[in-house]
Amino acid sequence: MLNLINLTFHYRKKPALFKDFSLNVQQGSIVGLLGKNGAGKTTLLNLLAGLMPPQSGDILLNGYVPFERHPSFLADVYLVTEEFEFPQVTIETYVKAYSPLYPSFDVIKLAGILQEFELDTTSKLNQLSHGQRKKFLIAFALSSNCAVLLLDEPTNGLDIPSKSQFRKVLVSSVTDDQLVIISTHQVKDVDTILDKLVVIDNGVLLLEETIENLNQRYYFDTVTKLQGMDPILYHEPCSMGYKIIKPVDDGHESPLDMELFFNAVINHALNQD
Ligand code: ADP
């Protein structure tokens, strides 16, 4: 579904952001693209959406080279950008005008999601709050039924109830034929819905792994003291003592603490195991 082969990209007069970057992801998964601010997440999503070309290397997404911007490619990929602007029209008018661009657009699905998000189709888009506009954009993207959904920091600007509505709607909407890539630096917002993690830092791929595999390898716990807990792969202080990551022992699994895990990956703490 997505093949990135030896991708190299730099902005004008800037050093390479991605250098010989390769990644393969299959459909049927919700992928978390994680990285600190400035890691290159937005840039990567823009490259995947065909908004700019890499300097070298190949990108193949859903069978197409994105920057060739083939109409069939554009009709099957939806990028929810972090910044967006809408014309001064109602939701209803917007949907009438833009949904025909997406052949698989499902108006019934849209009505259900808008109801879940408590959005009224007669509302003028420019009179909605930033969070409400973002929810509309997410609803539109999901209803497009595009094979590829690229969501750039989708939970930024959403309040706490909206974040859980987002997770619920996304999980119930996505099918096995789709690939969803969600970029975020707010790991906790999406930790329960991901199938796979991709962590990047300064344009380098630090980790690419399914959540299932991570659960089989790493054990997460909170302990009052570190003494006698070896082997500890990574630890952080917390109010109860320490949050720790250990290798899984005797097949006992624990809920994955994605924020702790992300910090461990970014700090290169898991490289040796
Ligand atoms: P992230 O989404 O992970 O926060 P970005 O992809 O937005 O990271 O940015 C990665 C790096 O590229 C940053 O150092 C940023 O300053 C730089 N950058 C982003 N967009 C541009 C641009 N249009 N021109 C020049 N540099 C850019």
Tab-separated table of C-alpha atoms and ligand atoms in Angstrom:
chain	number	residue	atom	x	y	z
A	1	MET	CA	0.000	0.000	0.000
A	2	LEU	CA	2.781	2.446	0.966
A	3	ASN	CA	6.350	1.930	-0.183
A	4	LEU	CA	8.952	4.557	0.553
A	5	ILE	CA	12.304	3.648	-0.927
A	6	ASN	CA	15.482	5.560	-0.113
A	7	LEU	CA	13.604	8.831	0.152
A	8	THR	CA	15.690	11.976	0.378
A	9	PHE	CA	14.092	15.342	0.945
A	10	HIS	CA	15.276	18.781	1.988
A	11	TYR	CA	13.665	22.195	1.942
A	12	ARG	CA	15.425	24.866	-0.107
A	13	LYS	CA	18.791	25.874	1.326
A	14	LYS	CA	18.252	23.526	4.296
A	15	PRO	CA	20.052	20.280	5.196
A	16	ALA	CA	18.385	16.954	4.374
A	17	LEU	CA	15.334	16.262	6.505
A	18	PHE	CA	14.959	12.708	5.180
A	19	LYS	CA	17.976	10.801	3.928
A	20	ASP	CA	17.685	7.289	2.460
A	21	PHE	CA	14.399	6.882	4.357
A	22	SER	CA	12.524	3.645	3.627
A	23	LEU	CA	9.210	2.399	4.987
A	24	ASN	CA	6.547	-0.150	3.984
A	25	VAL	CA	3.032	-0.146	5.376
A	26	GLN	CA	0.102	-2.322	4.314
A	27	GLN	CA	-3.565	-1.396	4.206
A	28	GLY	CA	-5.894	-2.377	7.032
A	29	SER	CA	-3.967	-0.516	9.651
A	30	ILE	CA	-4.127	2.643	11.664
A	31	VAL	CA	-0.567	3.859	11.881
A	32	GLY	CA	0.665	6.352	14.445
A	33	LEU	CA	3.364	8.587	12.972
A	34	LEU	CA	5.067	9.849	16.085
A	35	GLY	CA	7.891	12.277	16.560
A	36	LYS	CA	8.815	15.423	18.414
A	37	ASN	CA	7.975	18.851	17.016
A	38	GLY	CA	10.068	19.405	13.905
A	39	ALA	CA	10.751	15.677	13.382
A	40	GLY	CA	9.349	15.824	9.848
A	41	LYS	CA	5.832	14.385	10.319
A	42	THR	CA	3.968	17.093	8.390
A	43	THR	CA	6.610	17.064	5.676
A	44	LEU	CA	6.229	13.305	5.260
A	45	LEU	CA	2.428	13.545	5.042
A	46	ASN	CA	2.735	16.331	2.466
A	47	LEU	CA	5.095	14.175	0.412
A	48	LEU	CA	2.635	11.267	0.615
A	49	ALA	CA	-0.237	13.515	-0.466
A	50	GLY	CA	1.754	14.601	-3.527
A	51	LEU	CA	2.040	18.237	-2.478
A	52	MET	CA	5.774	18.215	-3.170
A	53	PRO	CA	8.287	15.829	-4.714
A	54	PRO	CA	11.248	14.221	-2.953
A	55	GLN	CA	14.704	15.129	-4.292
A	56	SER	CA	15.438	11.444	-4.761
A	57	GLY	CA	14.016	8.032	-3.951
A	58	ASP	CA	10.574	6.622	-4.684
A	59	ILE	CA	7.179	6.981	-3.098
A	60	LEU	CA	4.476	4.550	-4.129
A	61	LEU	CA	1.131	5.006	-2.397
A	62	ASN	CA	-1.988	3.041	-3.308
A	63	GLY	CA	-0.259	2.126	-6.572
A	64	TYR	CA	0.569	5.698	-7.598
A	65	VAL	CA	3.493	8.115	-7.490
A	66	PRO	CA	1.877	10.902	-5.418
A	67	PHE	CA	3.530	13.912	-7.058
A	68	GLU	CA	2.272	12.826	-10.496
A	69	ARG	CA	-1.106	13.793	-8.996
A	70	HIS	CA	-3.102	11.360	-11.090
A	71	PRO	CA	-6.850	12.134	-10.758
A	72	SER	CA	-7.562	8.579	-9.534
A	73	PHE	CA	-4.880	9.004	-6.864
A	74	LEU	CA	-6.304	12.344	-5.707
A	75	ALA	CA	-9.825	10.903	-5.561
A	76	ASP	CA	-8.665	8.191	-3.161
A	77	VAL	CA	-6.363	10.071	-0.761
A	78	TYR	CA	-7.523	12.595	1.821
A	79	LEU	CA	-5.134	14.763	3.806
A	80	VAL	CA	-6.484	16.491	6.890
A	81	THR	CA	-4.000	19.307	7.386
A	82	GLU	CA	-3.248	20.917	10.711
A	83	GLU	CA	-4.045	24.383	9.378
A	84	PHE	CA	-7.092	24.820	7.154
A	85	GLU	CA	-9.477	27.408	5.784
A	86	PHE	CA	-13.061	27.044	4.647
A	87	PRO	CA	-15.194	29.178	2.349
A	88	GLN	CA	-18.043	31.150	3.977
A	89	VAL	CA	-20.716	28.510	3.331
A	90	THR	CA	-22.828	26.077	5.341
A	91	ILE	CA	-21.736	22.491	5.951
A	92	GLU	CA	-24.530	21.400	3.594
A	93	THR	CA	-23.281	23.604	0.748
A	94	TYR	CA	-19.677	22.564	1.287
A	95	VAL	CA	-20.580	18.879	1.153
A	96	LYS	CA	-22.621	19.368	-2.056
A	97	ALA	CA	-19.708	21.162	-3.685
A	98	TYR	CA	-16.788	18.981	-2.602
A	99	SER	CA	-18.116	15.447	-2.013
A	100	PRO	CA	-18.368	14.713	-5.797
A	101	LEU	CA	-14.543	14.839	-5.873
A	102	TYR	CA	-14.574	11.556	-3.943
A	103	PRO	CA	-16.424	8.765	-5.793
A	104	SER	CA	-16.886	6.632	-2.663
A	105	PHE	CA	-18.223	9.491	-0.537
A	106	ASP	CA	-20.934	8.262	1.848
A	107	VAL	CA	-23.475	10.941	2.837
A	108	ILE	CA	-25.231	8.638	5.286
A	109	LYS	CA	-21.986	7.972	7.076
A	110	LEU	CA	-21.351	11.726	7.166
A	111	ALA	CA	-24.760	12.368	8.739
A	112	GLY	CA	-23.983	9.810	11.477
A	113	ILE	CA	-20.563	11.287	12.238
A	114	LEU	CA	-21.894	14.851	12.258
A	115	GLN	CA	-24.535	13.743	14.737
A	116	GLU	CA	-21.871	12.104	16.910
A	117	PHE	CA	-19.828	15.325	16.732
A	118	GLU	CA	-22.957	17.422	17.467
A	119	LEU	CA	-22.606	19.458	14.278
A	120	ASP	CA	-25.568	20.929	12.423
A	121	THR	CA	-25.469	20.875	8.617
A	122	THR	CA	-27.060	24.329	8.420
A	123	SER	CA	-24.190	25.897	10.370
A	124	LYS	CA	-21.892	28.264	8.506
A	125	LEU	CA	-18.359	26.876	8.536
A	126	ASN	CA	-16.748	30.250	9.223
A	127	GLN	CA	-18.978	30.731	12.270
A	128	LEU	CA	-17.904	27.470	13.919
A	129	SER	CA	-15.151	27.305	16.527
A	130	HIS	CA	-11.740	25.990	15.458
A	131	GLY	CA	-12.442	22.645	17.199
A	132	GLN	CA	-15.857	22.324	15.506
A	133	ARG	CA	-14.344	23.068	12.085
A	134	LYS	CA	-11.670	20.472	12.742
A	135	LYS	CA	-14.344	17.925	13.658
A	136	PHE	CA	-16.194	18.713	10.440
A	137	LEU	CA	-13.014	18.210	8.434
A	138	ILE	CA	-12.382	14.854	10.127
A	139	ALA	CA	-16.025	13.846	9.487
A	140	PHE	CA	-15.676	14.792	5.814
A	141	ALA	CA	-12.394	12.892	5.490
A	142	LEU	CA	-13.796	9.724	7.038
A	143	SER	CA	-16.947	9.938	4.901
A	144	SER	CA	-14.856	10.276	1.741
A	145	ASN	CA	-14.029	6.557	2.218
A	146	CYS	CA	-10.683	7.238	0.563
A	147	ALA	CA	-8.284	4.293	0.553
A	148	VAL	CA	-5.680	6.490	2.238
A	149	LEU	CA	-6.419	8.913	5.047
A	150	LEU	CA	-3.590	11.149	6.198
A	151	LEU	CA	-4.427	12.966	9.409
A	152	ASP	CA	-1.940	15.602	10.567
A	153	GLU	CA	-2.267	16.226	14.320
A	154	PRO	CA	-6.039	15.560	14.189
A	155	THR	CA	-6.593	15.972	17.933
A	156	ASN	CA	-4.893	19.387	18.161
A	157	GLY	CA	-7.560	21.910	19.117
A	158	LEU	CA	-10.119	19.294	20.198
A	159	ASP	CA	-11.446	19.349	23.756
A	160	ILE	CA	-11.341	16.189	25.900
A	161	PRO	CA	-14.857	14.874	25.010
A	162	SER	CA	-14.155	15.547	21.325
A	163	LYS	CA	-10.935	13.562	21.501
A	164	SER	CA	-12.816	10.483	22.691
A	165	GLN	CA	-15.554	11.074	20.075
A	166	PHE	CA	-12.755	11.205	17.486
A	167	ARG	CA	-11.297	7.865	18.622
A	168	LYS	CA	-14.729	6.208	18.655
A	169	VAL	CA	-15.711	7.521	15.227
A	170	LEU	CA	-12.370	6.645	13.649
A	171	VAL	CA	-12.277	3.072	14.911
A	172	SER	CA	-15.866	2.363	13.853
A	173	SER	CA	-15.403	4.001	10.447
A	174	VAL	CA	-12.125	2.585	9.147
A	175	THR	CA	-12.224	-0.614	7.077
A	176	ASP	CA	-9.603	-3.245	6.203
A	177	ASP	CA	-9.230	-1.713	2.723
A	178	GLN	CA	-7.993	1.576	4.114
A	179	LEU	CA	-4.694	2.865	5.405
A	180	VAL	CA	-4.850	5.600	8.006
A	181	ILE	CA	-1.722	7.487	9.022
A	182	ILE	CA	-2.131	9.759	12.019
A	183	SER	CA	0.701	12.100	12.883
A	184	THR	CA	0.820	13.337	16.430
A	185	HIS	CA	3.074	14.524	19.178
A	186	GLN	CA	0.199	14.013	21.632
A	187	VAL	CA	0.690	10.294	21.954
A	188	LYS	CA	-1.952	9.773	24.639
A	189	ASP	CA	-4.724	11.020	22.350
A	190	VAL	CA	-4.401	8.071	19.998
A	191	ASP	CA	-2.686	5.316	21.984
A	192	THR	CA	-5.739	3.037	22.171
A	193	ILE	CA	-6.584	3.056	18.469
A	194	LEU	CA	-3.280	2.341	16.742
A	195	ASP	CA	-2.285	-0.928	15.070
A	196	LYS	CA	1.223	0.154	14.279
A	197	LEU	CA	3.795	2.699	15.420
A	198	VAL	CA	6.244	4.571	13.256
A	199	VAL	CA	8.592	6.847	15.189
A	200	ILE	CA	10.754	9.369	13.376
A	201	ASP	CA	13.342	11.807	14.658
A	202	ASN	CA	15.230	14.288	12.498
A	203	GLY	CA	14.068	12.416	9.416
A	204	VAL	CA	15.395	9.091	10.694
A	205	LEU	CA	13.145	6.072	11.225
A	206	LEU	CA	13.654	5.079	14.867
A	207	LEU	CA	10.970	2.418	15.072
A	208	GLU	CA	8.400	0.663	12.921
A	209	GLU	CA	6.475	-2.019	14.766
A	210	THR	CA	2.965	-3.360	15.295
A	211	ILE	CA	1.378	-2.782	18.696
A	212	GLU	CA	0.836	-6.547	18.913
A	213	ASN	CA	4.589	-7.191	18.633
A	214	LEU	CA	5.397	-4.456	21.140
A	215	ASN	CA	2.953	-5.982	23.625
A	216	GLN	CA	4.697	-9.328	23.236
A	217	ARG	CA	8.138	-7.796	23.831
A	218	TYR	CA	7.760	-5.104	26.461
A	219	TYR	CA	6.250	-5.129	29.941
A	220	PHE	CA	5.086	-1.848	31.503
A	221	ASP	CA	4.776	-1.382	35.231
A	222	THR	CA	4.808	1.197	38.021
A	223	VAL	CA	7.081	0.405	40.957
A	224	THR	CA	8.025	2.198	44.174
A	225	LYS	CA	11.752	1.442	43.822
A	226	LEU	CA	14.068	0.337	41.040
A	227	GLN	CA	16.181	-1.934	43.217
A	228	GLY	CA	15.680	-5.614	42.446
A	229	MET	CA	13.639	-4.901	39.330
A	230	ASP	CA	16.334	-5.796	36.769
A	231	PRO	CA	16.401	-5.986	33.847
A	232	ILE	CA	14.899	-2.504	33.406
A	233	LEU	CA	15.140	-1.160	29.856
A	234	TYR	CA	13.840	2.322	30.640
A	235	HIS	CA	12.414	4.177	33.616
A	236	GLU	CA	10.945	7.550	34.448
A	237	PRO	CA	10.034	8.971	37.852
A	238	CYS	CA	6.310	9.395	38.588
A	239	SER	CA	4.223	10.244	41.662
A	240	MET	CA	4.025	6.563	42.696
A	241	GLY	CA	7.775	5.982	42.234
A	242	TYR	CA	8.858	4.923	38.764
A	243	LYS	CA	7.259	3.904	35.518
A	244	ILE	CA	9.360	1.138	34.025
A	245	ILE	CA	9.718	-0.868	30.835
A	246	LYS	CA	11.069	-4.420	31.095
A	247	PRO	CA	11.256	-7.271	28.613
A	248	VAL	CA	8.137	-9.459	28.735
A	249	ASP	CA	8.712	-12.371	31.091
A	250	ASP	CA	6.736	-15.656	31.033
A	251	GLY	CA	4.432	-14.267	28.357
A	252	HIS	CA	2.737	-11.888	30.845
A	253	GLU	CA	1.505	-8.869	28.893
A	254	SER	CA	0.611	-5.415	30.224
A	255	PRO	CA	-1.185	-2.428	28.712
A	256	LEU	CA	1.259	-0.500	26.532
A	257	ASP	CA	2.132	2.891	28.030
A	258	MET	CA	2.678	4.627	24.725
A	259	GLU	CA	3.964	7.897	26.125
A	260	LEU	CA	6.609	6.086	28.179
A	261	PHE	CA	7.434	3.882	25.213
A	262	PHE	CA	7.753	6.878	22.896
A	263	ASN	CA	10.132	8.578	25.344
A	264	ALA	CA	12.189	5.376	25.561
A	265	VAL	CA	12.446	5.183	21.760
A	266	ILE	CA	13.325	8.872	21.382
A	267	ASN	CA	16.018	8.449	24.069
A	268	HIS	CA	17.389	5.375	22.251
A	269	ALA	CA	16.871	3.347	25.424
A	270	LEU	CA	15.601	0.210	23.683
A	271	ASN	CA	18.383	-0.154	21.110
A	272	GLN	CA	20.370	-2.760	22.986
A	273	ASP	CA	17.676	-5.374	23.636
B	1	ADP	P1	6.692	18.078	12.430
B	1	ADP	O1	5.402	17.977	11.672
B	1	ADP	O2	7.235	16.755	12.861
B	1	ADP	O3	6.603	19.051	13.586
B	1	ADP	P2	7.669	19.437	10.049
B	1	ADP	O4	7.600	18.449	8.936
B	1	ADP	O5	6.588	20.475	10.133
B	1	ADP	O6	7.824	18.664	11.439
B	1	ADP	O7	9.054	20.206	9.961
B	1	ADP	C1	10.305	19.524	9.892
B	1	ADP	C2	11.422	20.540	9.716
B	1	ADP	O8	11.296	21.158	8.454
B	1	ADP	C3	11.405	21.658	10.752
B	1	ADP	O9	12.744	21.962	11.097
B	1	ADP	C4	10.767	22.814	10.024
B	1	ADP	O10	11.264	24.044	10.490
B	1	ADP	C5	11.199	22.586	8.593
B	1	ADP	N1	10.191	23.067	7.635
B	1	ADP	C6	8.881	22.729	7.599
B	1	ADP	N2	8.254	23.332	6.564
B	1	ADP	C7	9.188	24.082	5.940
B	1	ADP	C8	9.176	24.943	4.784
B	1	ADP	N3	8.043	25.135	4.078
B	1	ADP	N4	10.322	25.528	4.421
B	1	ADP	C9	11.477	25.328	5.114
B	1	ADP	N5	11.563	24.533	6.202
B	1	ADP	C10	10.440	23.906	6.610
